[in-house]
Amino acid sequence: MFRRSARPARTVTAAAAAIAASSALTATAIEPASAHTPGHPAARHVLLLSVDGLHQSDLAWYIARHPHSALARLANGGVEYTHARTVVPSDSFPGMVGQITGGNPGTTGVYYDDSYDAALLPAGTTQCAGAKPGAEVDLTEDLDKNKDSIDAGQGLTGLPGSILKMTGRAASLIDPTKLPVDPKSCAPVSPHAYLRVNTVFDVARKAGLRTAWSDKHVAYDILNGPSGNGIQDLFAPEINSTAIGYPTGDDWTKDNAATEQYDGYKVQAVLNEIDGNDHSGTHKVGTPAVFGMNFQSVSTAQKLPTSDGLAGGYKAKGVPGPLLEKNLAFVDREVGAFVAELRERHLDGSTTVVLSAKHGQSPTDPKALTRIDDGPLLDGLNAAWKKAHPGSGDLVAHAVDDDAMLIWLTDRSKAATDFAKAYLLAQPGNGNGIDGNAKPFTASGLKTLYAGADSARYFHAKPGDSRVPDLFGITQYGVVYTGGQKKVAEHGGAHADDLDVPLVVSGAVTPHDVRVAAPVETTQIAPTILRLLGLDPRALDAVRAQHTPALPVR
């Protein structure tokens, strides 16, 4: 256990009386907003920050070496949950959706940013009668009207500097021909309509509060919730567009300096919102009640082997390398800028900052890295199926493999899922390690493979649910599915390195210097945001379905 300052932080035991005195909320019960203790008013604003890829161990490492940093002050100024976990699969979309709905994928229906739904029709379907269901649900840059432009196809001039002029109506930049189709209405299914539950933005809007968010694709329209209008100002510059000013063909994630520049645009948007403007800084609208952004630069610093003359990833187990250390300092500066701006605008006493991450990154031990090309594994599975079933087509309908394996099949029967499981667990081969040399693997790099009904049970979904993967594979530690040697880490899996993320709730109406060691989940952020604002957490569909408790913050 590290020490953040000369004055030791109170542990959860020492702070229990303080928390209990200011709230009857526990980790197993949710009280309505009306139950606030007199003398402890709700916050007026909640600023949510997701530092994608950041582990709790990274935060601890940085604060131990920089005890007077902005991140240290943030942690000292509130409650730090040292054993927080994000959802499985630990991907950006289920991770962020979990934070703002209170639900896991089995409840929200969102398993990955690129997934499959056996009940929908493929994008572009116009004649729905008799069409065969089964469609990829792509929530990536592929939905943009122009995925090569940082404005997603809006047509702004003077980019990238003019990107703050990008519309706050991100959904208007989605190409509807790229969306899956509802067989009943024969209409495209927008990201927000794909989500099965409502969001904190939905609830806040219904309460008459202002909302804003900034993220990396216009497909983050999904955070609007089923209403489609939960977020009044959604600023979503395209991160996978061509990075102007950097090597031709590279996007903003291929160079860590580019990712920092990209994150800087979102930082400026949030600063403008703190000042009471819209994200562009040109229209006075009032500081949002719920707002924030995600940082991508830590994630690229963890994944890139090298960038800007510095080695990426980790030097040893849990020890950030020079590129990651540099980027932690970058995030620290930007968090400091937010806190300073809140103070300058006299909002520090009415704003609670929540810091977490959509996902971690694995492995944090470079020696454990085993990079495996999943293409031959999937091709081999299809070939084996066709050989055993002459005249049949491919068995794999869709697959997403980062450091987990999610596969949807064209045949969802027990016989087919058992066949796929047996084949994959029987495949040895050679990948490559951190040094690029050949490294053998067994069982397709998998430790555990859930198939058919077992996969549904793993996600607490109903067997036969149209969205649940037919196979979900948890890899052996260190396995990353990638061709070549362009990555040293990934996310999406269920290892501690994927799941163990920071969670700090700091500022208005929170006690100071409290460290909670009890396990919590990032899905608890959603009901906590509503309770901080004086709203009822049970207004969230997923909270009611899963009985998701708010965090014990006061």
Coordinates of C-alpha atoms in Angstrom, one line a residue:
M1 CA 0.0 0.0 0.0
F2 CA 1.5 3.4 -1.0
R3 CA 1.3 6.7 0.8
R4 CA 0.1 9.7 -1.2
S5 CA 1.1 12.5 1.2
A6 CA 2.6 13.2 4.5
R7 CA -0.8 12.7 6.0
P8 CA -1.8 9.0 5.6
A9 CA -5.1 8.4 3.8
R10 CA -7.9 6.9 5.9
T11 CA -8.7 3.3 5.1
V12 CA -12.2 2.1 4.5
T13 CA -12.4 1.0 8.1
A14 CA -11.3 4.3 9.5
A15 CA -13.6 6.2 7.2
A16 CA -16.6 4.0 7.7
A17 CA -18.1 6.2 10.3
A18 CA -17.7 9.3 8.2
I19 CA -19.3 7.7 5.2
A20 CA -22.2 6.2 7.2
A21 CA -22.8 9.5 9.0
S22 CA -23.3 11.4 5.7
S23 CA -25.2 8.7 3.8
A24 CA -27.3 5.6 4.5
L25 CA -26.0 4.2 1.2
T26 CA -24.3 0.8 1.3
A27 CA -22.8 -1.5 -1.2
T28 CA -25.9 -3.6 -1.2
A29 CA -28.7 -1.1 -1.1
I30 CA -29.9 2.0 -3.0
E31 CA -31.9 4.7 -1.5
P32 CA -33.9 7.3 -3.4
A33 CA -32.6 10.8 -3.9
S34 CA -35.0 12.1 -1.4
A35 CA -33.1 10.3 1.3
H36 CA -30.2 12.8 1.3
T37 CA -29.1 13.7 4.8
P38 CA -29.9 17.4 5.7
G39 CA -26.8 19.5 5.5
H40 CA -25.3 17.4 2.7
P41 CA -26.6 18.9 -0.6
A42 CA -26.3 17.1 -3.9
A43 CA -23.6 18.2 -6.3
R44 CA -24.6 20.4 -9.2
H45 CA -22.1 19.0 -11.7
V46 CA -20.4 15.6 -12.3
L47 CA -17.4 15.6 -14.5
L48 CA -16.7 12.0 -15.7
L49 CA -13.2 11.2 -17.1
S50 CA -12.2 7.9 -18.6
V51 CA -8.5 7.3 -19.1
D52 CA -8.6 4.3 -21.4
G53 CA -6.0 1.7 -20.6
L54 CA -5.2 3.1 -17.2
H55 CA -4.7 0.5 -14.4
Q56 CA -5.1 1.1 -10.7
S57 CA -1.4 0.1 -10.5
D58 CA -0.5 2.8 -13.0
L59 CA -2.2 5.4 -10.9
A60 CA -0.6 4.1 -7.7
W61 CA 2.8 4.1 -9.4
Y62 CA 2.5 7.6 -10.7
I63 CA 1.1 9.1 -7.4
A64 CA 3.8 7.5 -5.4
R65 CA 6.4 9.3 -7.5
H66 CA 4.5 12.5 -7.8
P67 CA 2.8 13.1 -4.5
H68 CA 1.9 16.7 -5.3
S69 CA 0.5 16.0 -8.8
A70 CA -3.0 16.8 -9.9
L71 CA -3.8 13.1 -9.9
A72 CA -2.5 12.8 -6.3
R73 CA -4.6 15.8 -5.3
L74 CA -7.7 14.4 -6.9
A75 CA -7.2 11.1 -5.1
N76 CA -6.5 12.8 -1.8
G77 CA -9.6 15.0 -2.3
G78 CA -12.1 12.2 -2.3
V79 CA -12.7 8.4 -2.2
E80 CA -10.3 6.1 -4.1
Y81 CA -11.5 2.5 -4.7
T82 CA -8.4 0.4 -5.1
H83 CA -10.1 -2.8 -6.3
A84 CA -12.4 -1.5 -9.1
R85 CA -13.1 -3.7 -12.1
T86 CA -14.6 -2.9 -15.5
V87 CA -17.0 -5.1 -17.4
V88 CA -16.2 -8.3 -19.4
P89 CA -15.5 -8.1 -22.4
S90 CA -13.2 -5.2 -21.4
D91 CA -13.7 -3.3 -24.6
S92 CA -14.4 0.5 -25.1
F93 CA -18.1 0.2 -25.9
P94 CA -19.3 -2.2 -23.1
G95 CA -16.9 -0.4 -20.7
M96 CA -18.3 3.0 -21.4
V97 CA -21.9 1.8 -21.7
G98 CA -21.5 0.1 -18.3
Q99 CA -20.3 3.3 -16.7
I100 CA -23.3 5.3 -17.9
T101 CA -26.1 2.7 -17.6
G102 CA -25.1 0.6 -14.6
G103 CA -25.4 -2.6 -16.7
N104 CA -23.2 -5.4 -17.9
P105 CA -23.3 -6.7 -21.6
G106 CA -25.9 -9.3 -20.8
T107 CA -28.3 -6.5 -19.8
T108 CA -27.3 -3.7 -22.1
G109 CA -26.9 -6.0 -25.2
V110 CA -23.6 -4.3 -26.0
Y111 CA -20.7 -6.8 -26.2
Y112 CA -18.1 -5.0 -28.3
D113 CA -17.6 -2.1 -30.6
D114 CA -17.8 -4.6 -33.5
S115 CA -20.2 -7.4 -32.8
Y116 CA -23.1 -9.4 -34.4
D117 CA -26.8 -9.8 -33.9
A118 CA -28.5 -12.9 -35.2
A119 CA -31.9 -11.2 -35.3
L120 CA -31.0 -8.1 -37.5
L121 CA -30.5 -7.9 -41.2
P122 CA -27.3 -6.8 -42.9
A123 CA -26.6 -3.1 -43.5
G124 CA -28.0 -2.0 -46.9
T125 CA -30.9 -4.4 -46.8
T126 CA -33.9 -2.8 -48.5
Q127 CA -36.1 -5.8 -49.3
C128 CA -36.7 -7.2 -45.8
A129 CA -39.4 -9.8 -46.5
G130 CA -37.8 -13.2 -46.6
A131 CA -34.3 -11.8 -45.9
K132 CA -32.0 -14.0 -43.9
P133 CA -31.3 -12.5 -40.4
G134 CA -27.8 -12.2 -39.1
A135 CA -25.8 -8.9 -39.2
E136 CA -22.6 -7.4 -38.1
V137 CA -23.2 -4.4 -35.8
D138 CA -20.3 -2.1 -36.4
L139 CA -19.9 0.8 -34.0
T140 CA -16.5 1.9 -35.2
E141 CA -15.3 4.6 -37.6
D142 CA -16.9 2.6 -40.3
L143 CA -20.2 4.3 -39.6
D144 CA -18.8 7.7 -40.4
K145 CA -19.9 9.5 -43.6
N146 CA -16.2 9.9 -44.1
K147 CA -14.0 7.9 -41.8
D148 CA -10.8 9.4 -43.2
S149 CA -11.7 12.9 -41.9
I150 CA -11.4 13.9 -38.3
D151 CA -14.8 15.6 -38.6
A152 CA -16.4 12.3 -39.8
G153 CA -17.5 13.9 -43.0
Q154 CA -19.0 17.2 -41.9
G155 CA -16.9 19.1 -44.4
L156 CA -15.2 21.6 -42.2
T157 CA -12.3 23.5 -43.7
G158 CA -9.0 24.3 -42.0
L159 CA -8.8 20.9 -40.2
P160 CA -7.5 19.8 -37.8
G161 CA -7.5 23.2 -36.0
S162 CA -11.1 23.9 -36.8
I163 CA -12.3 20.6 -35.4
L164 CA -14.0 22.4 -32.4
K165 CA -16.5 23.7 -34.9
M166 CA -17.7 20.1 -35.4
T167 CA -21.4 19.6 -34.7
G168 CA -22.5 18.5 -31.3
R169 CA -25.1 16.3 -33.1
A170 CA -22.8 13.4 -33.8
A171 CA -25.7 11.2 -35.0
S172 CA -26.0 13.5 -38.1
L173 CA -22.6 12.2 -39.3
I174 CA -23.6 8.6 -39.3
D175 CA -24.1 7.0 -42.8
P176 CA -27.5 5.2 -42.4
T177 CA -26.6 2.7 -45.2
K178 CA -23.9 1.3 -42.9
L179 CA -26.3 0.4 -40.1
P180 CA -27.9 -3.0 -39.5
V181 CA -31.6 -3.2 -40.4
D182 CA -34.6 -4.1 -38.2
P183 CA -36.5 -6.9 -40.0
K184 CA -39.8 -5.6 -38.6
S185 CA -39.6 -2.0 -39.7
C186 CA -37.0 -2.5 -42.5
A187 CA -35.4 0.6 -41.1
P188 CA -31.7 1.1 -40.1
V189 CA -31.0 0.6 -36.4
S190 CA -29.1 3.6 -35.0
P191 CA -26.5 3.0 -32.2
H192 CA -28.7 4.7 -29.6
A193 CA -31.6 2.5 -30.6
Y194 CA -29.4 -0.6 -30.3
L195 CA -28.9 0.0 -26.6
R196 CA -31.5 -2.0 -24.6
V197 CA -31.5 0.3 -21.5
N198 CA -31.4 4.0 -20.7
T199 CA -28.4 6.1 -19.6
V200 CA -27.6 8.7 -17.0
F201 CA -27.9 11.2 -19.8
D202 CA -31.5 10.1 -20.5
V203 CA -32.3 10.5 -16.8
A204 CA -30.6 13.9 -16.4
R205 CA -32.4 15.3 -19.5
K206 CA -35.8 14.2 -18.1
A207 CA -34.9 16.1 -14.9
G208 CA -34.3 19.2 -16.9
L209 CA -30.4 19.1 -16.6
R210 CA -27.9 19.9 -19.3
T211 CA -25.6 17.1 -20.6
A212 CA -22.5 16.8 -22.8
W213 CA -19.9 14.2 -23.7
S214 CA -16.8 13.9 -25.9
D215 CA -15.6 10.6 -27.3
K216 CA -13.7 9.0 -30.3
H217 CA -16.4 8.0 -32.8
V218 CA -19.7 9.4 -33.9
A219 CA -21.0 5.9 -33.1
Y220 CA -20.9 7.0 -29.5
D221 CA -24.4 8.2 -30.3
I222 CA -25.2 5.0 -28.4
L223 CA -24.6 6.9 -25.1
N224 CA -27.7 9.0 -26.0
G225 CA -29.8 6.0 -24.9
P226 CA -32.9 4.8 -26.5
S227 CA -34.5 8.3 -26.5
G228 CA -31.8 9.4 -28.9
N229 CA -31.5 12.8 -27.2
G230 CA -29.8 12.1 -23.9
I231 CA -26.7 14.1 -24.8
Q232 CA -27.3 17.7 -25.8
D233 CA -23.7 18.3 -27.0
L234 CA -21.9 15.2 -28.2
F235 CA -18.5 16.1 -29.6
A236 CA -16.9 13.1 -31.3
P237 CA -14.0 13.8 -33.6
E238 CA -12.9 10.6 -35.4
I239 CA -9.8 9.1 -33.9
N240 CA -9.2 6.6 -36.7
S241 CA -9.1 9.3 -39.4
T242 CA -6.0 10.4 -41.2
A243 CA -3.8 12.3 -38.8
I244 CA -2.9 15.5 -40.6
G245 CA 0.7 16.5 -40.1
Y246 CA 1.8 12.9 -39.4
P247 CA 3.1 10.2 -41.8
T248 CA 0.7 9.5 -44.7
G249 CA -1.8 6.8 -44.0
D250 CA -1.5 6.9 -40.2
D251 CA -4.4 7.7 -38.0
W252 CA -4.3 9.5 -34.7
T253 CA -3.5 6.3 -32.8
K254 CA -0.4 5.3 -34.7
D255 CA 1.8 8.0 -33.1
N256 CA 1.4 8.9 -29.4
A257 CA 2.1 12.6 -30.0
A258 CA -0.8 12.5 -32.5
T259 CA -3.0 10.9 -29.9
E260 CA -2.1 13.5 -27.3
Q261 CA -2.9 16.2 -29.9
Y262 CA -6.3 14.5 -30.6
D263 CA -7.0 14.2 -26.9
G264 CA -6.2 17.9 -26.6
Y265 CA -9.2 18.9 -28.7
K266 CA -11.5 17.0 -26.4
V267 CA -9.8 18.6 -23.4
Q268 CA -10.5 22.1 -24.9
A269 CA -14.1 21.1 -25.5
V270 CA -14.5 20.2 -21.8
L271 CA -12.8 23.4 -20.7
N272 CA -15.2 25.3 -22.8
E273 CA -18.1 23.5 -21.2
I274 CA -16.7 24.2 -17.7
D275 CA -16.8 27.9 -18.8
G276 CA -20.5 27.6 -19.5
N277 CA -20.2 27.3 -23.3
D278 CA -20.9 24.5 -25.7
H279 CA -18.0 22.4 -26.8
S280 CA -17.0 24.9 -29.5
G281 CA -16.7 27.7 -27.0
T282 CA -19.0 30.0 -29.1
H283 CA -22.4 29.6 -27.5
K284 CA -23.3 30.3 -23.9
V285 CA -25.4 27.4 -22.6
G286 CA -24.4 26.8 -19.0
T287 CA -22.1 24.3 -17.5
P288 CA -23.6 20.8 -17.9
A289 CA -24.8 18.7 -14.9
V290 CA -23.2 15.6 -16.5
F291 CA -20.3 15.9 -18.8
G292 CA -16.8 14.6 -19.6
M293 CA -14.6 12.8 -22.0
N294 CA -12.3 9.9 -22.6
F295 CA -8.5 10.0 -23.0
Q296 CA -7.0 7.7 -25.6
S297 CA -3.3 8.6 -25.3
V298 CA -2.5 6.2 -22.3
S299 CA -3.9 3.4 -24.4
T300 CA -1.7 4.0 -27.4
A301 CA 1.4 4.5 -25.1
Q302 CA 0.7 1.0 -23.8
K303 CA 0.1 -0.6 -27.2
L304 CA 2.7 0.9 -29.4
P305 CA 6.1 -0.8 -29.4
T306 CA 7.8 2.6 -29.9
S307 CA 6.7 6.1 -30.6
D308 CA 8.3 9.5 -30.6
G309 CA 11.7 7.9 -30.0
L310 CA 10.5 6.2 -26.8
A311 CA 9.7 2.6 -26.0
G312 CA 6.0 1.9 -25.4
G313 CA 4.4 -0.5 -22.9
Y314 CA 6.0 -1.6 -19.7
K315 CA 9.7 -2.1 -18.8
A316 CA 8.9 -4.9 -16.4
K317 CA 5.7 -6.3 -14.8
G318 CA 3.6 -3.2 -13.8
V319 CA 6.5 -0.8 -14.4
P320 CA 5.6 1.9 -17.0
G321 CA 8.1 2.4 -19.8
P322 CA 9.3 5.8 -20.9
L323 CA 6.5 6.5 -23.4
L324 CA 3.8 5.5 -20.9
E325 CA 5.4 7.5 -18.1
K326 CA 5.5 10.6 -20.4
N327 CA 1.8 10.1 -21.2
L328 CA 0.8 9.7 -17.5
A329 CA 2.3 13.1 -17.0
F330 CA 0.3 14.4 -20.0
V331 CA -3.0 13.2 -18.5
D332 CA -1.9 14.6 -15.1
R333 CA -1.5 18.0 -16.7
E334 CA -4.9 17.9 -18.4
V335 CA -6.7 16.8 -15.2
G336 CA -4.9 19.7 -13.4
A337 CA -6.2 22.0 -16.1
F338 CA -9.8 20.8 -15.4
V339 CA -9.5 21.3 -11.7
A340 CA -7.9 24.7 -12.1
E341 CA -10.7 25.8 -14.5
L342 CA -13.4 24.6 -12.1
R343 CA -11.7 26.6 -9.3
E344 CA -11.4 29.7 -11.5
R345 CA -15.1 29.5 -12.3
H346 CA -16.0 28.9 -8.6
L347 CA -17.4 25.5 -9.5
D348 CA -15.0 23.4 -7.5
G349 CA -17.3 23.4 -4.5
S350 CA -20.3 22.1 -6.5
T351 CA -18.6 19.7 -8.9
T352 CA -17.7 16.0 -8.3
V353 CA -15.0 14.5 -10.5
V354 CA -15.2 10.8 -11.3
L355 CA -12.0 9.3 -12.7
S356 CA -11.9 5.7 -14.1
A357 CA -11.3 3.8 -17.4
K358 CA -13.3 1.9 -19.9
H359 CA -10.8 -0.8 -19.9
G360 CA -7.2 -1.8 -18.9
Q361 CA -4.6 -3.3 -21.2
S362 CA -2.9 -6.7 -21.2
P363 CA -0.2 -7.8 -20.6
T364 CA 1.6 -5.4 -18.2
D365 CA 4.4 -8.0 -18.1
P366 CA 6.3 -7.7 -21.5
K367 CA 7.9 -11.2 -21.0
A368 CA 4.4 -12.7 -21.1
L369 CA 3.5 -11.3 -24.5
T370 CA 2.6 -13.9 -27.2
R371 CA 1.3 -12.4 -30.4
I372 CA -0.9 -14.8 -32.4
D373 CA -2.4 -14.3 -35.9
D374 CA -6.0 -15.4 -35.4
G375 CA -6.7 -15.5 -39.2
P376 CA -5.3 -19.0 -39.8
L377 CA -7.2 -20.3 -36.7
L378 CA -10.6 -19.0 -38.0
D379 CA -9.8 -20.2 -41.6
G380 CA -8.9 -23.6 -40.2
L381 CA -12.1 -23.8 -38.3
N382 CA -14.2 -23.0 -41.3
A383 CA -12.3 -25.5 -43.4
A384 CA -12.7 -28.3 -40.8
W385 CA -16.4 -27.6 -40.6
K386 CA -16.9 -27.8 -44.4
K387 CA -14.9 -31.0 -44.6
A388 CA -17.1 -32.5 -41.9
H389 CA -20.3 -31.1 -43.5
P390 CA -19.9 -31.3 -47.3
G391 CA -21.8 -28.5 -49.0
S392 CA -22.0 -26.2 -46.0
G393 CA -20.7 -22.7 -45.9
D394 CA -18.4 -21.0 -43.3
L395 CA -19.3 -21.7 -39.7
V396 CA -17.9 -18.4 -38.5
A397 CA -20.4 -15.6 -39.1
H398 CA -18.3 -13.0 -37.3
A399 CA -15.3 -12.9 -34.9
V400 CA -13.6 -10.2 -32.8
D401 CA -10.3 -11.2 -31.3
D402 CA -8.1 -8.8 -29.4
D403 CA -6.9 -10.4 -26.2
A404 CA -10.1 -12.4 -25.9
M405 CA -12.0 -14.4 -28.5
L406 CA -15.6 -13.6 -29.4
I407 CA -17.1 -15.7 -32.2
W408 CA -20.7 -15.8 -33.6
L409 CA -21.6 -18.8 -35.7
T410 CA -23.9 -19.3 -38.7
D411 CA -25.1 -22.5 -37.0
R412 CA -25.9 -21.9 -33.3
S413 CA -26.8 -25.5 -32.5
K414 CA -25.0 -27.4 -29.7
A415 CA -23.4 -29.6 -32.2
A416 CA -21.9 -26.7 -34.0
T417 CA -20.7 -24.8 -30.9
D418 CA -19.2 -28.1 -29.5
F419 CA -17.4 -28.7 -32.8
A420 CA -15.9 -25.2 -32.8
K421 CA -14.8 -25.5 -29.2
A422 CA -13.1 -28.8 -29.7
Y423 CA -11.3 -27.6 -32.9
L424 CA -10.0 -24.4 -31.3
L425 CA -8.8 -26.1 -28.1
A426 CA -6.9 -28.6 -30.2
Q427 CA -4.8 -26.1 -32.2
P428 CA -1.1 -25.5 -31.4
G429 CA 1.2 -23.2 -33.3
N430 CA 3.8 -20.5 -33.1
G431 CA 3.3 -16.8 -32.4
N432 CA 6.0 -14.3 -31.5
G433 CA 7.1 -12.7 -28.3
I434 CA 8.2 -9.3 -27.2
D435 CA 11.6 -9.8 -29.0
G436 CA 9.9 -10.8 -32.2
N437 CA 11.2 -14.4 -32.0
A438 CA 8.9 -17.4 -32.5
K439 CA 6.9 -18.4 -29.4
P440 CA 4.9 -21.6 -29.3
F441 CA 1.2 -21.6 -28.1
T442 CA -1.3 -24.3 -27.4
A443 CA -5.2 -24.4 -27.5
S444 CA -5.3 -21.4 -29.9
G445 CA -3.8 -19.4 -27.1
L446 CA -6.9 -20.0 -25.0
K447 CA -7.1 -20.8 -21.3
T448 CA -10.9 -21.2 -21.2
L449 CA -13.5 -21.4 -23.9
Y450 CA -17.2 -21.0 -23.2
A451 CA -19.5 -22.3 -25.9
G452 CA -23.2 -22.2 -26.6
A453 CA -25.4 -22.1 -23.4
D454 CA -22.2 -21.9 -21.3
S455 CA -21.3 -18.6 -23.0
A456 CA -24.8 -17.2 -22.4
R457 CA -24.6 -18.2 -18.7
Y458 CA -21.2 -16.5 -18.4
F459 CA -22.8 -13.2 -19.5
H460 CA -26.0 -13.8 -17.5
A461 CA -27.9 -13.7 -20.8
K462 CA -30.7 -15.9 -21.9
P463 CA -29.6 -18.9 -24.0
G464 CA -30.3 -18.1 -27.6
D465 CA -30.1 -14.4 -27.1
S466 CA -29.4 -12.9 -30.6
R467 CA -26.4 -10.9 -29.5
V468 CA -24.5 -13.1 -27.1
P469 CA -21.3 -14.6 -28.6
D470 CA -21.6 -18.3 -29.4
L471 CA -18.1 -18.7 -28.1
F472 CA -16.2 -16.6 -25.7
G473 CA -12.6 -17.4 -25.1
I474 CA -10.4 -16.2 -22.2
T475 CA -6.8 -16.3 -23.4
Q476 CA -3.7 -17.5 -21.7
Y477 CA -2.1 -14.6 -20.0
G478 CA -0.1 -12.5 -22.4
V479 CA -1.8 -13.6 -25.6
V480 CA -2.7 -10.8 -28.0
Y481 CA -4.3 -11.7 -31.3
T482 CA -2.6 -9.7 -34.0
G483 CA -0.7 -10.3 -37.2
G484 CA 2.9 -9.1 -37.2
Q485 CA 4.5 -7.1 -34.4
K486 CA 2.7 -3.7 -34.3
K487 CA 1.2 -4.2 -30.8
V488 CA 2.6 -5.1 -27.4
A489 CA -0.7 -5.0 -25.5
E490 CA -4.5 -5.1 -26.1
H491 CA -7.8 -5.2 -24.2
G492 CA -11.1 -7.0 -24.4
G493 CA -10.3 -9.9 -22.2
A494 CA -10.9 -11.0 -18.6
H495 CA -7.4 -10.9 -17.1
A496 CA -6.7 -8.6 -14.2
D497 CA -4.6 -6.4 -16.5
D498 CA -7.8 -6.0 -18.6
L499 CA -10.1 -5.3 -15.7
D500 CA -8.3 -3.6 -12.8
V501 CA -8.9 0.0 -13.4
P502 CA -8.8 3.1 -11.2
L503 CA -11.9 4.6 -9.7
V504 CA -11.8 7.9 -7.8
V505 CA -14.8 10.0 -6.8
S506 CA -13.5 13.4 -5.6
G507 CA -14.8 16.9 -4.9
A508 CA -18.2 18.2 -3.9
V509 CA -20.0 16.2 -1.2
T510 CA -17.3 13.5 -0.8
P511 CA -15.0 12.9 2.2
H512 CA -11.3 13.4 1.7
D513 CA -8.4 10.9 1.9
V514 CA -10.5 7.7 1.9
R515 CA -9.3 4.5 0.4
V516 CA -11.8 1.7 -0.1
A517 CA -10.3 -1.7 -0.6
A518 CA -13.6 -3.6 -1.0
P519 CA -14.3 -4.8 -4.6
V520 CA -16.4 -2.5 -6.7
E521 CA -17.4 -2.4 -10.4
T522 CA -17.4 0.5 -12.8
T523 CA -21.1 -0.2 -13.5
Q524 CA -21.6 1.4 -10.1
I525 CA -20.6 4.8 -11.5
A526 CA -24.0 5.3 -13.2
P527 CA -26.2 5.1 -10.1
T528 CA -23.5 7.1 -8.2
I529 CA -23.7 10.0 -10.7
L530 CA -27.5 10.2 -10.3
R531 CA -27.3 10.1 -6.6
L532 CA -24.7 12.8 -6.5
L533 CA -27.0 15.0 -8.5
G534 CA -29.9 14.3 -6.2
L535 CA -31.7 12.0 -8.7
D536 CA -33.0 8.5 -8.2
P537 CA -30.6 5.8 -9.3
R538 CA -33.5 3.4 -9.8
A539 CA -34.6 5.5 -12.8
L540 CA -31.9 3.5 -14.7
D541 CA -33.2 0.3 -16.3
A542 CA -30.0 -1.6 -15.7
V543 CA -29.8 -0.6 -12.1
R544 CA -33.3 -2.1 -11.5
A545 CA -32.5 -5.2 -13.5
Q546 CA -29.2 -6.0 -11.9
H547 CA -29.7 -4.3 -8.6
T548 CA -26.5 -2.3 -9.2
P549 CA -25.5 -0.4 -6.1
A550 CA -24.2 3.1 -6.0
L551 CA -20.7 3.5 -4.6
P552 CA -20.5 4.4 -0.9
V553 CA -19.1 7.9 -1.3
R554 CA -20.7 9.8 1.6

